[in-house]
mmCIF file of C-alpha atoms in Angstrom:
data_model
loop_
_atom_site.group_PDB
_atom_site.id
_atom_site.type_symbol
_atom_site.label_atom_id
_atom_site.label_comp_id
_atom_site.label_asym_id
_atom_site.label_seq_id
_atom_site.Cartn_x
_atom_site.Cartn_y
_atom_site.Cartn_z
ATOM 1 C CA UNK A 201 3.883 91.032 194.295
ATOM 2 C CA UNK A 202 2.281 88.582 196.426
ATOM 3 C CA UNK A 203 -1.148 86.803 196.779
ATOM 4 C CA UNK A 204 -3.126 87.471 199.851
ATOM 5 C CA UNK A 205 -4.678 84.560 201.567
ATOM 6 C CA UNK A 206 -7.324 85.179 204.285
ATOM 7 C CA UNK A 207 -7.220 83.410 207.617
ATOM 8 C CA UNK A 208 -10.117 81.117 206.585
ATOM 9 C CA UNK A 209 -7.955 79.916 203.660
ATOM 10 C CA UNK A 210 -10.036 81.716 201.162
ATOM 11 C CA UNK A 211 -8.510 83.562 198.221
ATOM 12 C CA UNK A 212 -9.107 87.106 197.904
ATOM 13 C CA UNK A 213 -8.423 89.408 194.862
ATOM 14 C CA UNK A 214 -5.105 91.116 195.452
ATOM 15 C CA UNK A 215 -3.879 94.101 193.912
ATOM 16 C CA UNK A 216 -1.447 91.984 192.174
ATOM 17 C CA UNK A 217 -1.492 88.186 192.094
ATOM 18 C CA UNK A 218 1.835 86.563 191.461
ATOM 19 C CA UNK A 219 1.826 83.325 189.524
ATOM 20 C CA UNK A 220 4.658 81.801 191.551
ATOM 21 C CA UNK A 221 5.064 81.387 195.284
ATOM 22 C CA UNK A 222 7.644 82.953 197.599
ATOM 23 C CA UNK A 223 11.425 81.618 197.010
ATOM 24 C CA UNK A 224 11.858 77.986 198.368
ATOM 25 C CA UNK A 225 8.118 77.196 198.233
ATOM 26 C CA UNK A 226 7.124 73.830 196.596
ATOM 27 C CA UNK A 227 4.498 74.574 194.095
ATOM 28 C CA UNK A 228 2.152 71.680 193.310
ATOM 29 C CA UNK A 229 -0.902 73.198 191.440
ATOM 30 C CA UNK A 230 -2.205 75.977 189.617
ATOM 31 C CA UNK A 231 -5.628 77.706 189.730
ATOM 32 C CA UNK A 232 -6.848 79.885 186.751
ATOM 33 C CA UNK A 233 -8.232 83.192 187.881
ATOM 34 C CA UNK A 234 -9.334 86.330 186.121
ATOM 35 C CA UNK A 235 -5.710 87.671 186.867
ATOM 36 C CA UNK A 236 -3.687 84.863 185.819
ATOM 37 C CA UNK A 237 -2.659 81.528 187.133
ATOM 38 C CA UNK A 238 -2.068 81.149 190.740
ATOM 39 C CA UNK A 239 0.161 78.497 192.056
ATOM 40 C CA UNK A 240 -0.221 77.250 195.620
ATOM 41 C CA UNK A 241 2.413 75.605 197.889
ATOM 42 C CA UNK A 242 2.268 72.030 199.169
ATOM 43 C CA UNK A 243 0.817 71.113 202.571
ATOM 44 C CA UNK A 244 -2.255 73.239 202.845
ATOM 45 C CA UNK A 245 -5.843 72.957 201.531
ATOM 46 C CA UNK A 246 -7.279 75.952 199.846
ATOM 47 C CA UNK A 247 -10.931 76.897 199.365
ATOM 48 C CA UNK A 248 -10.493 78.890 196.164
ATOM 49 C CA UNK A 249 -13.643 81.204 195.775
ATOM 50 C CA UNK A 250 -14.841 82.012 192.349
ATOM 51 C CA UNK A 251 -14.867 85.809 191.848
ATOM 52 C CA UNK A 252 -15.916 88.101 189.169
ATOM 53 C CA UNK A 253 -13.674 90.595 187.563
ATOM 54 C CA UNK A 254 -14.703 93.162 190.061
ATOM 55 C CA UNK A 255 -13.365 91.225 192.834
ATOM 56 C CA UNK A 256 -16.823 89.968 194.140
ATOM 57 C CA UNK A 257 -17.209 86.341 195.244
ATOM 58 C CA UNK A 258 -19.858 84.383 193.203
ATOM 59 C CA UNK A 259 -21.505 80.908 194.065
ATOM 60 C CA UNK A 260 -19.063 78.148 193.480
ATOM 61 C CA UNK A 261 -20.210 75.140 191.491
ATOM 62 C CA UNK A 262 -20.654 71.945 193.404
ATOM 63 C CA UNK A 263 -18.015 69.371 193.288
ATOM 64 C CA UNK A 264 -20.325 66.996 191.435
ATOM 65 C CA UNK A 265 -21.054 69.888 188.747
ATOM 66 C CA UNK A 266 -17.567 71.098 188.326
ATOM 67 C CA UNK A 267 -15.249 68.729 189.866
ATOM 68 C CA UNK A 268 -15.040 64.711 189.306
ATOM 69 C CA UNK A 269 -18.748 64.563 188.262
ATOM 70 C CA UNK A 270 -18.185 66.880 185.323
ATOM 71 C CA UNK A 271 -15.128 65.057 184.318
ATOM 72 C CA UNK A 272 -16.965 61.641 184.441
ATOM 73 C CA UNK A 273 -19.818 63.110 182.275
ATOM 74 C CA UNK A 274 -17.222 64.430 179.638
ATOM 75 C CA UNK A 275 -15.583 61.225 179.462
ATOM 76 C CA UNK A 276 -18.738 59.329 178.887
ATOM 77 C CA UNK A 277 -19.667 61.745 176.093
ATOM 78 C CA UNK A 278 -16.185 61.259 174.492
ATOM 79 C CA UNK A 279 -16.236 57.537 175.059
ATOM 80 C CA UNK A 280 -19.636 57.256 173.233
ATOM 81 C CA UNK A 281 -18.360 59.225 170.350
ATOM 82 C CA UNK A 282 -15.221 57.096 170.045
ATOM 83 C CA UNK A 283 -17.280 53.980 169.950
ATOM 84 C CA UNK A 284 -19.613 55.228 167.357
ATOM 85 C CA UNK A 285 -19.051 54.263 163.701
ATOM 86 C CA UNK A 286 -20.654 57.526 162.490
ATOM 87 C CA UNK A 287 -21.072 61.040 163.658
ATOM 88 C CA UNK A 288 -23.582 61.805 166.151
ATOM 89 C CA UNK A 289 -25.801 64.772 167.091
ATOM 90 C CA UNK A 290 -26.131 66.074 170.685
ATOM 91 C CA UNK A 291 -29.793 64.763 170.969
ATOM 92 C CA UNK A 292 -28.728 61.436 170.010
ATOM 93 C CA UNK A 293 -25.626 61.398 172.460
ATOM 94 C CA UNK A 294 -28.026 62.724 175.242
ATOM 95 C CA UNK A 295 -30.660 60.002 174.636
ATOM 96 C CA UNK A 296 -27.771 57.144 174.503
ATOM 97 C CA UNK A 297 -26.097 58.030 177.681
ATOM 98 C CA UNK A 298 -28.943 59.427 179.518
ATOM 99 C CA UNK A 299 -27.705 62.936 179.879
ATOM 100 C CA UNK A 300 -29.665 66.160 179.407
ATOM 101 C CA UNK A 301 -29.178 68.012 176.209
ATOM 102 C CA UNK A 302 -27.968 71.231 177.659
ATOM 103 C CA UNK A 303 -25.286 69.195 179.647
ATOM 104 C CA UNK A 304 -24.074 67.407 176.400
ATOM 105 C CA UNK A 305 -24.059 70.605 174.468
ATOM 106 C CA UNK A 306 -21.957 72.254 177.136
ATOM 107 C CA UNK A 307 -19.432 69.234 177.184
ATOM 108 C CA UNK A 308 -19.361 69.061 173.554
ATOM 109 C CA UNK A 309 -18.398 72.601 173.430
ATOM 110 C CA UNK A 310 -15.471 72.027 175.677
ATOM 111 C CA UNK A 311 -14.238 68.949 174.162
ATOM 112 C CA UNK A 312 -14.399 70.720 170.484
ATOM 113 C CA UNK A 313 -12.412 73.440 172.076
ATOM 114 C CA UNK A 314 -9.736 71.374 173.516
ATOM 115 C CA UNK A 315 -9.491 69.242 170.278
ATOM 116 C CA UNK A 316 -10.927 65.981 171.523
ATOM 117 C CA UNK A 317 -14.040 66.122 169.111
ATOM 118 C CA UNK A 318 -14.842 68.055 165.776
ATOM 119 C CA UNK A 319 -17.867 68.600 163.809
ATOM 120 C CA UNK A 320 -18.754 66.800 160.538
ATOM 121 C CA UNK A 321 -19.313 68.332 157.207
ATOM 122 C CA UNK A 322 -22.972 69.333 158.026
ATOM 123 C CA UNK A 323 -21.890 71.260 161.202
ATOM 124 C CA UNK A 324 -24.470 69.520 163.473
ATOM 125 C CA UNK A 325 -23.009 66.283 164.346
ATOM 126 C CA UNK A 326 -19.720 65.375 166.083
ATOM 127 C CA UNK A 327 -17.064 62.710 165.920
ATOM 128 C CA UNK A 328 -14.110 61.878 168.006
ATOM 129 C CA UNK A 329 -10.739 63.148 166.553
ATOM 130 C CA UNK A 330 -8.062 60.678 166.202
ATOM 131 C CA UNK A 331 -5.482 60.617 169.045
ATOM 132 C CA UNK A 332 -2.125 62.078 168.172
ATOM 133 C CA UNK A 333 0.620 59.441 168.171
ATOM 134 C CA UNK A 334 4.256 60.823 169.309
ATOM 135 C CA UNK A 335 6.269 60.194 166.241
ATOM 136 C CA UNK A 336 9.010 58.592 168.405
ATOM 137 C CA UNK A 337 6.693 56.296 170.242
ATOM 138 C CA UNK A 338 6.629 52.472 170.040
ATOM 139 C CA UNK A 339 3.330 52.631 168.637
ATOM 140 C CA UNK A 340 4.267 55.060 165.970
ATOM 141 C CA UNK A 341 7.026 52.768 164.956
ATOM 142 C CA UNK A 342 4.740 49.835 164.941
ATOM 143 C CA UNK A 343 2.147 51.678 162.579
ATOM 144 C CA UNK A 344 4.962 52.600 160.375
ATOM 145 C CA UNK A 345 6.107 48.767 159.990
ATOM 146 C CA UNK A 346 2.591 47.968 159.437
ATOM 147 C CA UNK A 347 1.608 50.663 156.741
ATOM 148 C CA UNK A 348 3.406 49.010 153.658
ATOM 149 C CA UNK A 349 1.980 45.540 154.738
ATOM 150 C CA UNK A 350 -1.717 46.818 154.755
ATOM 151 C CA UNK A 351 -0.949 48.741 151.514
ATOM 152 C CA UNK A 352 -0.146 45.468 149.846
ATOM 153 C CA UNK A 353 -3.242 43.561 151.500
ATOM 154 C CA UNK A 354 -5.506 46.400 150.201
ATOM 155 C CA UNK A 355 -4.048 46.503 146.693
ATOM 156 C CA UNK A 356 -4.451 42.631 146.560
ATOM 157 C CA UNK A 357 -7.821 42.271 147.903
ATOM 158 C CA UNK A 358 -9.398 45.596 146.810
ATOM 159 C CA UNK A 359 -10.881 46.060 150.393
ATOM 160 C CA UNK A 360 -10.440 48.180 153.247
ATOM 161 C CA UNK A 361 -7.696 46.947 155.924
ATOM 162 C CA UNK A 362 -7.694 47.738 159.699
ATOM 163 C CA UNK A 363 -4.769 47.576 162.112
ATOM 164 C CA UNK A 364 -6.228 47.537 165.750
ATOM 165 C CA UNK A 365 -4.936 47.058 169.458
ATOM 166 C CA UNK A 366 -6.592 45.996 172.527
ATOM 167 C CA UNK A 367 -7.022 48.534 175.384
ATOM 168 C CA UNK A 368 -8.288 46.604 178.285
ATOM 169 C CA UNK A 369 -11.913 46.062 177.234
ATOM 170 C CA UNK A 370 -11.881 47.981 174.122
ATOM 171 C CA UNK A 371 -10.568 47.730 170.758
ATOM 172 C CA UNK A 372 -8.862 50.883 169.120
ATOM 173 C CA UNK A 373 -8.363 51.458 165.417
ATOM 174 C CA UNK A 374 -4.562 52.535 164.852
ATOM 175 C CA UNK A 375 -4.565 52.643 161.069
ATOM 176 C CA UNK A 376 -6.581 51.748 157.966
ATOM 177 C CA UNK A 377 -5.858 51.516 154.456
ATOM 178 C CA UNK A 378 -8.456 51.747 151.671
ATOM 179 C CA UNK A 379 -8.518 49.319 148.738
ATOM 180 C CA UNK A 380 -9.552 49.901 145.076
ATOM 181 C CA UNK A 381 -13.035 48.478 145.010
ATOM 182 C CA UNK A 382 -15.894 51.241 144.803
ATOM 183 C CA UNK A 383 -17.489 50.133 147.598
ATOM 184 C CA UNK A 384 -15.448 50.477 150.854
ATOM 185 C CA UNK A 385 -16.591 49.621 154.415
ATOM 186 C CA UNK A 386 -14.917 52.022 156.691
ATOM 187 C CA UNK A 387 -16.357 50.577 159.749
ATOM 188 C CA UNK A 388 -14.165 52.617 162.194
ATOM 189 C CA UNK A 389 -12.023 55.712 162.037
ATOM 190 C CA UNK A 390 -8.474 55.993 162.930
ATOM 191 C CA UNK A 391 -8.484 56.307 166.673
ATOM 192 C CA UNK A 392 -12.219 55.033 166.759
ATOM 193 C CA UNK A 393 -13.202 52.497 169.567
ATOM 194 C CA UNK A 394 -15.618 49.599 169.912
ATOM 195 C CA UNK A 395 -16.114 47.106 172.551
ATOM 196 C CA UNK A 396 -13.449 44.256 172.177
ATOM 197 C CA UNK A 397 -15.532 41.574 170.496
ATOM 198 C CA UNK A 398 -17.379 43.586 168.045
ATOM 199 C CA UNK A 399 -15.935 42.796 164.842
ATOM 200 C CA UNK A 400 -13.407 40.512 163.184
ATOM 201 C CA UNK A 401 -10.517 42.358 164.540
ATOM 202 C CA UNK A 402 -11.693 42.189 168.073
ATOM 203 C CA UNK A 403 -12.919 38.415 168.088
ATOM 204 C CA UNK A 404 -9.408 37.594 166.740
ATOM 205 C CA UNK A 405 -7.942 39.438 169.734
ATOM 206 C CA UNK A 406 -10.080 37.668 172.147
ATOM 207 C CA UNK A 407 -9.559 34.263 170.665
ATOM 208 C CA UNK A 408 -5.586 34.716 171.585
ATOM 209 C CA UNK A 409 -6.527 35.507 175.311
ATOM 210 C CA UNK A 410 -6.788 33.168 178.215
ATOM 211 C CA UNK A 411 -10.148 31.956 178.983
ATOM 212 C CA UNK A 412 -10.169 34.011 182.201
ATOM 213 C CA UNK A 413 -9.307 37.109 180.368
ATOM 214 C CA UNK A 414 -12.019 36.494 177.833
ATOM 215 C CA UNK A 415 -14.548 35.986 180.512
ATOM 216 C CA UNK A 416 -13.575 39.127 182.144
ATOM 217 C CA UNK A 417 -13.837 41.155 178.934
ATOM 218 C CA UNK A 418 -17.252 39.676 177.940
ATOM 219 C CA UNK A 419 -18.653 40.215 181.288
ATOM 220 C CA UNK A 420 -17.550 43.877 181.245
ATOM 221 C CA UNK A 421 -19.019 44.371 177.769
ATOM 222 C CA UNK A 422 -22.237 42.287 177.991
ATOM 223 C CA UNK A 423 -24.632 45.277 178.038
ATOM 224 C CA UNK A 424 -22.677 47.267 175.402
ATOM 225 C CA UNK A 425 -22.602 44.320 173.000
ATOM 226 C CA UNK A 426 -26.298 44.709 172.587
ATOM 227 C CA UNK A 427 -25.736 48.263 171.266
ATOM 228 C CA UNK A 428 -23.915 46.906 168.250
ATOM 229 C CA UNK A 429 -26.296 44.820 166.159
ATOM 230 C CA UNK A 430 -28.065 43.153 169.302
ATOM 231 C CA UNK A 431 -24.898 40.992 169.992
ATOM 232 C CA UNK A 432 -25.490 38.543 172.777
ATOM 233 C CA UNK A 433 -22.797 37.008 175.006
ATOM 234 C CA UNK A 434 -23.564 33.598 173.421
ATOM 235 C CA UNK A 435 -22.978 34.791 169.933
ATOM 236 C CA UNK A 436 -19.577 36.307 170.953
ATOM 237 C CA UNK A 437 -18.462 33.049 172.814
ATOM 238 C CA UNK A 438 -19.524 31.167 169.652
ATOM 239 C CA UNK A 439 -17.433 33.382 167.331
ATOM 240 C CA UNK A 440 -14.318 33.110 169.510
ATOM 241 C CA UNK A 441 -14.861 29.086 169.565
ATOM 242 C CA UNK A 442 -15.012 29.410 165.693
ATOM 243 C CA UNK A 443 -12.192 31.639 165.499
ATOM 244 C CA UNK A 444 -9.810 29.315 167.470
ATOM 245 C CA UNK A 445 -10.892 26.287 165.424
ATOM 246 C CA UNK A 446 -10.100 27.833 161.932
ATOM 247 C CA UNK A 447 -7.143 30.136 163.135
ATOM 248 C CA UNK A 448 -8.958 33.547 162.084
ATOM 249 C CA UNK A 449 -12.226 35.057 162.735
ATOM 250 C CA UNK A 450 -15.135 35.635 160.535
ATOM 251 C CA UNK A 451 -17.964 38.337 161.538
ATOM 252 C CA UNK A 452 -20.557 39.363 159.568
ATOM 253 C CA UNK A 453 -24.260 41.002 159.749
ATOM 254 C CA UNK A 454 -24.030 42.272 163.155
ATOM 255 C CA UNK A 455 -22.901 45.792 163.830
ATOM 256 C CA UNK A 456 -23.412 46.545 160.087
ATOM 257 C CA UNK A 457 -25.713 44.559 157.830
ATOM 258 C CA UNK A 458 -24.681 43.242 154.631
ATOM 259 C CA UNK A 459 -21.006 43.581 155.886
ATOM 260 C CA UNK A 460 -18.408 40.931 156.534
ATOM 261 C CA UNK A 461 -15.015 40.828 157.735
ATOM 262 C CA UNK A 462 -11.894 38.503 158.254
ATOM 263 C CA UNK A 463 -9.555 38.967 160.957
ATOM 264 C CA UNK A 464 -6.205 37.523 162.440
ATOM 265 C CA UNK A 465 -4.566 38.255 165.952
ATOM 266 C CA UNK A 466 -0.993 39.348 165.981
ATOM 267 C CA UNK A 467 0.949 38.201 168.984
ATOM 268 C CA UNK A 468 2.009 40.815 171.606
ATOM 269 C CA UNK A 469 5.010 41.005 173.724
ATOM 270 C CA UNK A 470 6.239 42.484 177.032
ATOM 271 C CA UNK A 471 5.876 45.981 175.721
ATOM 272 C CA UNK A 472 2.998 45.734 173.237
ATOM 273 C CA UNK A 473 -0.355 44.035 173.752
ATOM 274 C CA UNK A 474 -1.990 41.802 171.201
ATOM 275 C CA UNK A 475 -3.092 43.522 167.912
ATOM 276 C CA UNK A 476 -5.084 42.478 164.919
ATOM 277 C CA UNK A 477 -5.324 42.845 161.251
ATOM 278 C CA UNK A 478 -8.701 42.645 159.645
ATOM 279 C CA UNK A 479 -10.153 43.167 156.000
ATOM 280 C CA UNK A 480 -13.853 44.317 155.763
ATOM 281 C CA UNK A 481 -15.946 44.199 152.512
ATOM 282 C CA UNK A 482 -19.557 43.811 151.402
ATOM 283 C CA UNK A 483 -20.795 40.090 152.129
ATOM 284 C CA UNK A 484 -20.946 38.975 148.605
ATOM 285 C CA UNK A 485 -17.249 39.777 148.150
ATOM 286 C CA UNK A 486 -15.965 37.353 150.804
ATOM 287 C CA UNK A 487 -17.460 33.866 149.976
ATOM 288 C CA UNK A 488 -15.960 30.998 152.064
ATOM 289 C CA UNK A 489 -12.866 30.366 149.829
ATOM 290 C CA UNK A 490 -12.137 34.075 149.602
ATOM 291 C CA UNK A 491 -12.173 34.222 153.397
ATOM 292 C CA UNK A 492 -9.596 31.563 153.750
ATOM 293 C CA UNK A 493 -7.280 33.152 151.050
ATOM 294 C CA UNK A 494 -7.538 36.542 152.804
ATOM 295 C CA UNK A 495 -6.622 35.100 156.137
ATOM 296 C CA UNK A 496 -3.640 33.277 154.464
ATOM 297 C CA UNK A 497 -2.734 36.549 152.785
ATOM 298 C CA UNK A 498 -2.470 38.553 155.888
ATOM 299 C CA UNK A 499 -0.444 35.905 157.788
ATOM 300 C CA UNK A 500 2.038 35.541 154.862
ATOM 301 C CA UNK A 501 2.379 39.402 154.630
ATOM 302 C CA UNK A 502 3.265 39.571 158.185
ATOM 303 C CA UNK A 503 5.911 37.225 157.905
ATOM 304 C CA UNK A 504 7.191 38.776 154.628
ATOM 305 C CA UNK A 505 7.120 42.201 156.328
ATOM 306 C CA UNK A 506 9.318 41.115 159.138
ATOM 307 C CA UNK A 507 6.518 41.508 161.875
ATOM 308 C CA UNK A 508 5.817 38.070 162.803
ATOM 309 C CA UNK A 509 7.766 34.719 162.691
ATOM 310 C CA UNK A 510 6.452 31.282 163.951
ATOM 311 C CA UNK A 511 3.357 33.190 165.230
ATOM 312 C CA UNK A 512 5.474 35.451 167.482
ATOM 313 C CA UNK A 513 6.131 39.209 167.195
ATOM 314 C CA UNK A 514 9.622 40.255 165.903
ATOM 315 C CA UNK A 515 10.962 43.176 167.785
#
C-alpha cells in the first residue's frame, strides 16, 4: 500500500492510502483525509488538496480562514468565555469581540465538540469548561494542600473562598469552596480567567510583584479593565497601593455591584508563581473590622496548614 504524490507535490487520491510512510522515513505530521490519516516525511513541503469522497479536488480554504487566522479567532472566543463570570450567548460574544455571528457559531460548535466549552442549563448560552489538572502534577498537589485550608476558612466565615494563580497577565481560579451563608458570591468558576487586577486575588498578586512587572501587566490589561466595572488604571494603582500599605487587598463594587472581597498573596518559588486566597461576600457582611479578621484568618490558616512560614512558601 502506498500514497501517490504528484510531481507538483499535490496529493491525489490513491486506491489505498497508507497512514505511515515507507520503512526508514521520518514522519513529522499527519493530515486527515476521507481515507484516514496521512503521515508525510520530513524535508518536503506538501500542498495537500481538499478532495471530496469521490476523489474530486475542491476549493481549499485560505490560510486565514482555515489556518492561523481560524486558530486566533477560536482562541479569542475561548478566552472571552474564560474571562466571563457568567454564560454568554453567541450574539453577545460576537458583539464583544467584533466577530460575525456565523463565525462565532461555527467556532463554538468546534470548541464544544472538543470539550473546551459547554452549554448552560438553558442550552442557549456557553461557558468555558474547567481545564483538567493532571492528578500527579505539581498544581494538583498544591490544590490538594489548599483544599482543607479553604474548607476551614469557608466554614468559619460562611463565605465563598477562592484559590487563584497568576498566568502572565491573567488570573486563573484553581479551586473554590462555598460557605454556609444563604448568599454566596461565586464570581469565577474553577478554571475561569479574569485580567490580573480585577478582584481582590488579582490585586493581592499584583501587590507582591516588582514595580516593573506591575507596570507591564497594567499596560497590557488597560483596555480590558474598562470592561470589568469600568475599572481605570488609576483605580488599579490605588488598590495596589492600599494593598501594600495594609498587607491585604480589599476590592468592592467594581466588576460586581454590592460585592466586596478580601485577598492575600501567597509567595511563589522557583517552580510555582505567586498565588492568592480571597474571600468574597455581599458588601454588608464585610465591614472594616471583619475585613481585618478575615485577612488574619487566611494568613494563620496558611501557616497552620503548612503552606507558608515567615511569608515564604513551604515545599
